[in-house]
Coordinates of C-alpha atoms in Angstrom, one line a residue:
M547 CA 41.3 -50.3 -109.4
P548 CA 42.1 -49.6 -105.8
P549 CA 39.3 -49.6 -103.4
K550 CA 37.8 -46.2 -102.2
P551 CA 38.6 -45.1 -98.7
V552 CA 35.7 -45.6 -96.4
K553 CA 34.8 -42.5 -94.3
P554 CA 34.5 -43.3 -90.6
T555 CA 31.0 -43.1 -89.4
P556 CA 30.8 -40.7 -86.3
G557 CA 29.9 -42.4 -83.2
P558 CA 27.3 -41.2 -80.7
S559 CA 29.8 -39.1 -78.7
Q560 CA 31.1 -37.3 -81.7
A561 CA 27.6 -36.5 -82.8
S562 CA 26.8 -35.1 -79.4
N563 CA 29.9 -32.8 -79.5
L564 CA 29.0 -31.5 -82.9
T565 CA 25.5 -30.7 -81.7
A566 CA 26.9 -28.9 -78.6
N567 CA 29.4 -26.9 -80.7
A568 CA 26.7 -25.8 -83.1
G569 CA 24.5 -24.8 -80.1
N570 CA 27.3 -22.8 -78.6
A571 CA 27.9 -20.9 -81.8
V572 CA 24.2 -20.1 -82.0
D573 CA 24.1 -18.9 -78.4
E574 CA 27.1 -16.7 -78.9
N575 CA 25.6 -15.2 -82.0
L576 CA 22.3 -14.7 -80.2
L577 CA 24.0 -13.1 -77.2
K578 CA 26.0 -10.8 -79.5
A579 CA 22.9 -9.8 -81.3
I580 CA 21.1 -9.1 -78.1
R581 CA 24.1 -7.2 -76.8
N582 CA 24.1 -5.1 -79.8
I583 CA 20.4 -4.4 -79.6
V584 CA 20.7 -3.5 -75.9
Q585 CA 23.7 -1.2 -76.5
S586 CA 21.8 0.4 -79.3
V587 CA 18.7 1.0 -77.2
I588 CA 20.8 2.3 -74.3
H589 CA 22.7 4.6 -76.6
E590 CA 19.5 5.9 -78.1
E591 CA 18.0 6.3 -74.6
N592 CA 21.1 8.1 -73.4
N593 CA 21.0 10.5 -76.4
A594 CA 17.3 11.1 -75.8
L595 CA 17.9 11.7 -72.0
R596 CA 20.8 13.9 -72.7
E597 CA 18.7 16.0 -75.1
E598 CA 15.9 16.1 -72.7
I599 CA 18.2 17.3 -69.9
R600 CA 19.8 19.9 -72.2
R601 CA 16.3 21.2 -73.1
A602 CA 15.4 21.3 -69.4
V603 CA 18.7 22.9 -68.2
S604 CA 18.8 25.5 -70.9
P605 CA 16.1 27.8 -69.4
L606 CA 17.4 27.1 -65.9
K607 CA 20.8 28.3 -67.1
A608 CA 19.3 31.4 -68.6
A609 CA 17.4 32.0 -65.4
L610 CA 20.5 31.5 -63.3
E611 CA 22.4 34.0 -65.4
T612 CA 19.6 36.5 -64.9
C613 CA 19.6 35.8 -61.1
E614 CA 23.4 36.3 -61.1
G615 CA 23.1 39.6 -62.9
T616 CA 20.3 40.7 -60.6
L617 CA 22.3 39.7 -57.5
Q618 CA 25.3 41.6 -58.7
E619 CA 23.1 44.7 -59.2
H620 CA 21.7 44.3 -55.7
E621 CA 25.2 43.9 -54.3
E622 CA 26.4 47.0 -56.0
G623 CA 23.3 48.8 -54.8
L624 CA 23.9 47.7 -51.2
N625 CA 27.5 48.8 -51.4
G626 CA 26.3 52.2 -52.5
L627 CA 23.8 52.3 -49.7
D628 CA 26.5 51.4 -47.2
S629 CA 28.6 54.3 -48.4
R630 CA 25.6 56.7 -48.2
L631 CA 24.6 55.4 -44.8
E632 CA 28.2 55.9 -43.5
A633 CA 28.2 59.4 -44.8
M634 CA 24.7 60.0 -43.2
E635 CA 25.9 58.7 -39.9
K636 CA 28.8 61.1 -39.9
Q637 CA 26.5 64.0 -40.8
Y638 CA 24.1 62.9 -38.0
D639 CA 26.9 62.9 -35.5
Q640 CA 28.0 66.3 -36.6
L641 CA 24.4 67.6 -36.6
Y642 CA 23.8 66.1 -33.1
D643 CA 26.9 67.8 -31.8
N644 CA 25.8 71.1 -33.3
Y645 CA 22.3 70.6 -31.8
K646 CA 23.8 70.0 -28.3
I647 CA 25.9 73.1 -28.6
L648 CA 22.9 75.2 -29.8
Q649 CA 20.7 73.7 -27.1
A650 CA 23.2 74.7 -24.5
K651 CA 23.5 78.2 -25.9
T652 CA 19.7 78.6 -26.1
D653 CA 19.3 77.4 -22.5
D654 CA 22.0 79.7 -21.4
L655 CA 20.4 82.7 -23.2
E656 CA 17.0 81.8 -21.7
N657 CA 18.4 81.6 -18.2
R658 CA 20.3 84.9 -18.7
G659 CA 17.0 86.5 -19.6
R660 CA 15.6 85.1 -16.3
R661 CA 18.6 86.1 -14.2
C662 CA 16.6 89.0 -12.6
N663 CA 13.5 86.9 -11.9
I664 CA 12.2 85.0 -8.8
R665 CA 9.2 82.8 -8.3
I666 CA 7.1 83.0 -5.1
L667 CA 4.9 80.0 -4.2
H668 CA 1.9 79.4 -2.0
V669 CA 0.5 83.0 -1.8
K670 CA -3.3 82.9 -1.6
E671 CA -5.2 84.0 -4.7
G672 CA -6.8 87.4 -4.8
L673 CA -4.6 89.2 -2.3
E674 CA -2.9 91.4 -5.0
S675 CA -6.1 93.4 -5.6
G676 CA -5.3 94.1 -9.2
N677 CA -1.8 95.5 -8.6
P678 CA 0.5 92.4 -8.4
T679 CA 3.7 94.4 -8.8
K680 CA 3.1 96.6 -5.8
F681 CA 1.7 93.7 -3.8
V682 CA 4.8 91.5 -4.4
A683 CA 7.2 94.4 -3.5
N684 CA 5.3 94.9 -0.2
L685 CA 5.1 91.2 0.4
L686 CA 8.9 90.8 0.2
T687 CA 9.4 93.7 2.5
E688 CA 7.1 92.2 5.0
I689 CA 8.5 88.7 5.1
L690 CA 12.2 89.7 4.6
G691 CA 12.3 93.0 6.5
G692 CA 13.6 93.8 9.9
P693 CA 17.2 94.2 11.2
G694 CA 19.6 93.1 8.5
G695 CA 16.8 92.6 6.0
L696 CA 15.0 94.7 3.5
Q697 CA 14.6 98.3 4.6
S698 CA 12.4 99.3 1.7
P699 CA 10.4 97.6 -1.1
P700 CA 12.6 96.4 -3.9
T701 CA 12.3 97.9 -7.4
L702 CA 10.3 95.6 -9.6
D703 CA 9.8 96.0 -13.3
R704 CA 6.7 93.8 -13.1
A705 CA 5.1 90.8 -11.3
H706 CA 2.2 88.5 -12.3
R707 CA 0.6 85.2 -11.6
T708 CA 1.7 82.4 -13.9
G709 CA -0.9 80.4 -15.9
P710 CA -4.7 80.6 -15.8
A711 CA -6.6 80.3 -12.5
N712 CA -7.8 76.7 -12.0
G713 CA -9.6 77.1 -8.7
G714 CA -7.1 74.7 -6.9
R715 CA -3.6 75.4 -5.7
P716 CA -2.6 79.1 -5.7
R717 CA -0.7 80.1 -8.8
S718 CA 2.9 81.2 -8.3
F719 CA 4.1 84.8 -8.7
L720 CA 6.8 85.6 -11.2
A721 CA 8.6 88.8 -10.3
R722 CA 11.3 90.6 -12.3
F723 CA 13.7 92.9 -10.4
H724 CA 15.1 96.0 -12.0
Y725 CA 18.4 95.5 -10.2
F726 CA 20.2 92.2 -10.1
Q727 CA 21.7 93.0 -6.8
E728 CA 18.3 93.3 -5.1
K729 CA 17.2 90.0 -6.5
E730 CA 20.4 88.3 -5.1
Q731 CA 19.7 90.0 -1.8
V732 CA 16.2 88.7 -1.6
L733 CA 17.3 85.1 -2.4
R734 CA 20.1 85.4 0.2
L735 CA 17.7 86.6 2.9
A736 CA 15.2 83.9 2.1
R737 CA 17.9 81.2 2.5
E738 CA 19.1 82.7 5.8
K739 CA 15.6 83.1 7.3
G740 CA 14.5 79.6 6.3
R741 CA 10.8 79.3 6.8
L742 CA 8.9 82.3 5.5
E743 CA 5.4 83.0 7.0
F744 CA 2.7 85.2 5.4
Q745 CA -0.9 85.5 6.7
G746 CA -0.7 82.2 8.5
G747 CA 0.8 80.2 5.6
Q748 CA 4.3 79.3 4.4
V749 CA 5.7 81.1 1.4
M750 CA 8.6 79.8 -0.7
I751 CA 11.0 81.9 -2.9
F752 CA 13.1 80.3 -5.7
P753 CA 15.2 81.6 -8.6
D754 CA 13.5 81.4 -12.0
F755 CA 15.3 78.9 -14.1
S756 CA 14.4 77.2 -17.4
A757 CA 12.8 73.8 -17.3
G758 CA 16.0 72.1 -18.5
L759 CA 18.2 73.8 -15.9
S760 CA 15.6 73.2 -13.1
K761 CA 15.7 69.5 -13.9
R762 CA 19.5 69.4 -13.8
R763 CA 19.6 71.2 -10.5
A764 CA 16.9 68.9 -9.1
E765 CA 19.1 65.9 -9.8
F766 CA 21.3 67.0 -6.8
I767 CA 18.4 66.8 -4.3
E768 CA 19.2 63.2 -3.3
V769 CA 22.9 63.8 -2.7
K770 CA 22.2 67.0 -0.8
K771 CA 20.1 64.9 1.6
L772 CA 23.1 62.6 2.0
L773 CA 25.3 65.5 2.9
R774 CA 22.8 67.1 5.3
G775 CA 23.8 66.7 8.9
K776 CA 27.3 65.5 8.2
E777 CA 29.8 67.1 10.5
G778 CA 32.2 69.6 9.0
V779 CA 30.4 69.6 5.6
R780 CA 29.2 72.7 3.8
Y781 CA 27.6 72.5 0.4
G782 CA 25.5 74.5 -2.1
L783 CA 24.5 74.7 -5.7
V784 CA 26.5 76.9 -8.0
Y785 CA 25.1 78.3 -11.2
P786 CA 24.2 76.8 -13.5
A787 CA 24.1 73.2 -12.0
R788 CA 27.2 72.3 -10.0
L789 CA 27.4 71.3 -6.4
R790 CA 30.1 72.9 -4.2
V791 CA 31.2 70.8 -1.2
S792 CA 33.6 72.0 1.5
F793 CA 35.0 69.3 3.7
Q794 CA 38.1 69.4 6.0
G795 CA 39.2 72.7 4.6
E796 CA 39.0 71.4 1.0
E797 CA 36.5 72.7 -1.5
N798 CA 35.3 70.5 -4.3
M799 CA 33.1 71.1 -7.3
F800 CA 30.9 68.4 -8.8
D801 CA 29.1 68.3 -12.1
T802 CA 27.0 65.1 -11.6
P803 CA 25.3 63.5 -8.6
Q804 CA 27.2 60.3 -9.1
A805 CA 30.5 62.2 -8.6
V806 CA 29.2 63.4 -5.3
K807 CA 28.2 59.9 -4.2
D808 CA 31.6 58.6 -5.1
F809 CA 33.2 61.4 -3.0
I810 CA 30.9 60.6 0.0
A811 CA 31.8 56.9 -0.3
N812 CA 35.6 57.5 -0.6
K813 CA 36.2 60.6 1.6
M814 CA 33.5 60.6 4.3

């Protein structure tokens, strides 16, 4: 009977290798198990986080959709307001133009109603003795009479003091002439005579204009002072509120004081 083969007994180095291989296999299995556990935990956490985010975002999304709808409504409303505002601006411009036209017509009608009136300033109170119309007619004859002046009292429809007595400065007289030509004659004589004296005081006579027209005419006072004294220059206000300037044989009409200033700067 043949002898049985004898198995080689592993040496110390071989035993060490086997132990190392067995340890490596255990480590790999352990790492794989840990990796699987970590992946599972991460997956679960991701799913939980994703669900939490979904629940949190869902109402925000609904609120955002509501805001978008509201914003769109506001935008449409603003567009409608822009259209209405544009239409209102056009209507305002038209109404303002109509207002200016009506204002000019009203002012013209008011001044046409005053075309036969004059105002007399600085006449002492109480001299009229209860009959202002007769007093003013005689007053005009006295201060504007003489050769080339008034030969008889002008025909007045009425005359009266303006405003209530205040105990201070004498109130002005407002006189209405029956004839326009007589009113023009009185104003011309007053301009020609210059300083008018009555009972030791100076009396002044002016046309009776509306407040608006008086303001427009007063705007030329400054440029009239600039023209005063210039050689060869003649000037005067023309109704309603234009300044006529004659210089070197040429006559010019100006509607604004600035136009007169430009003329003085460039031509004189």
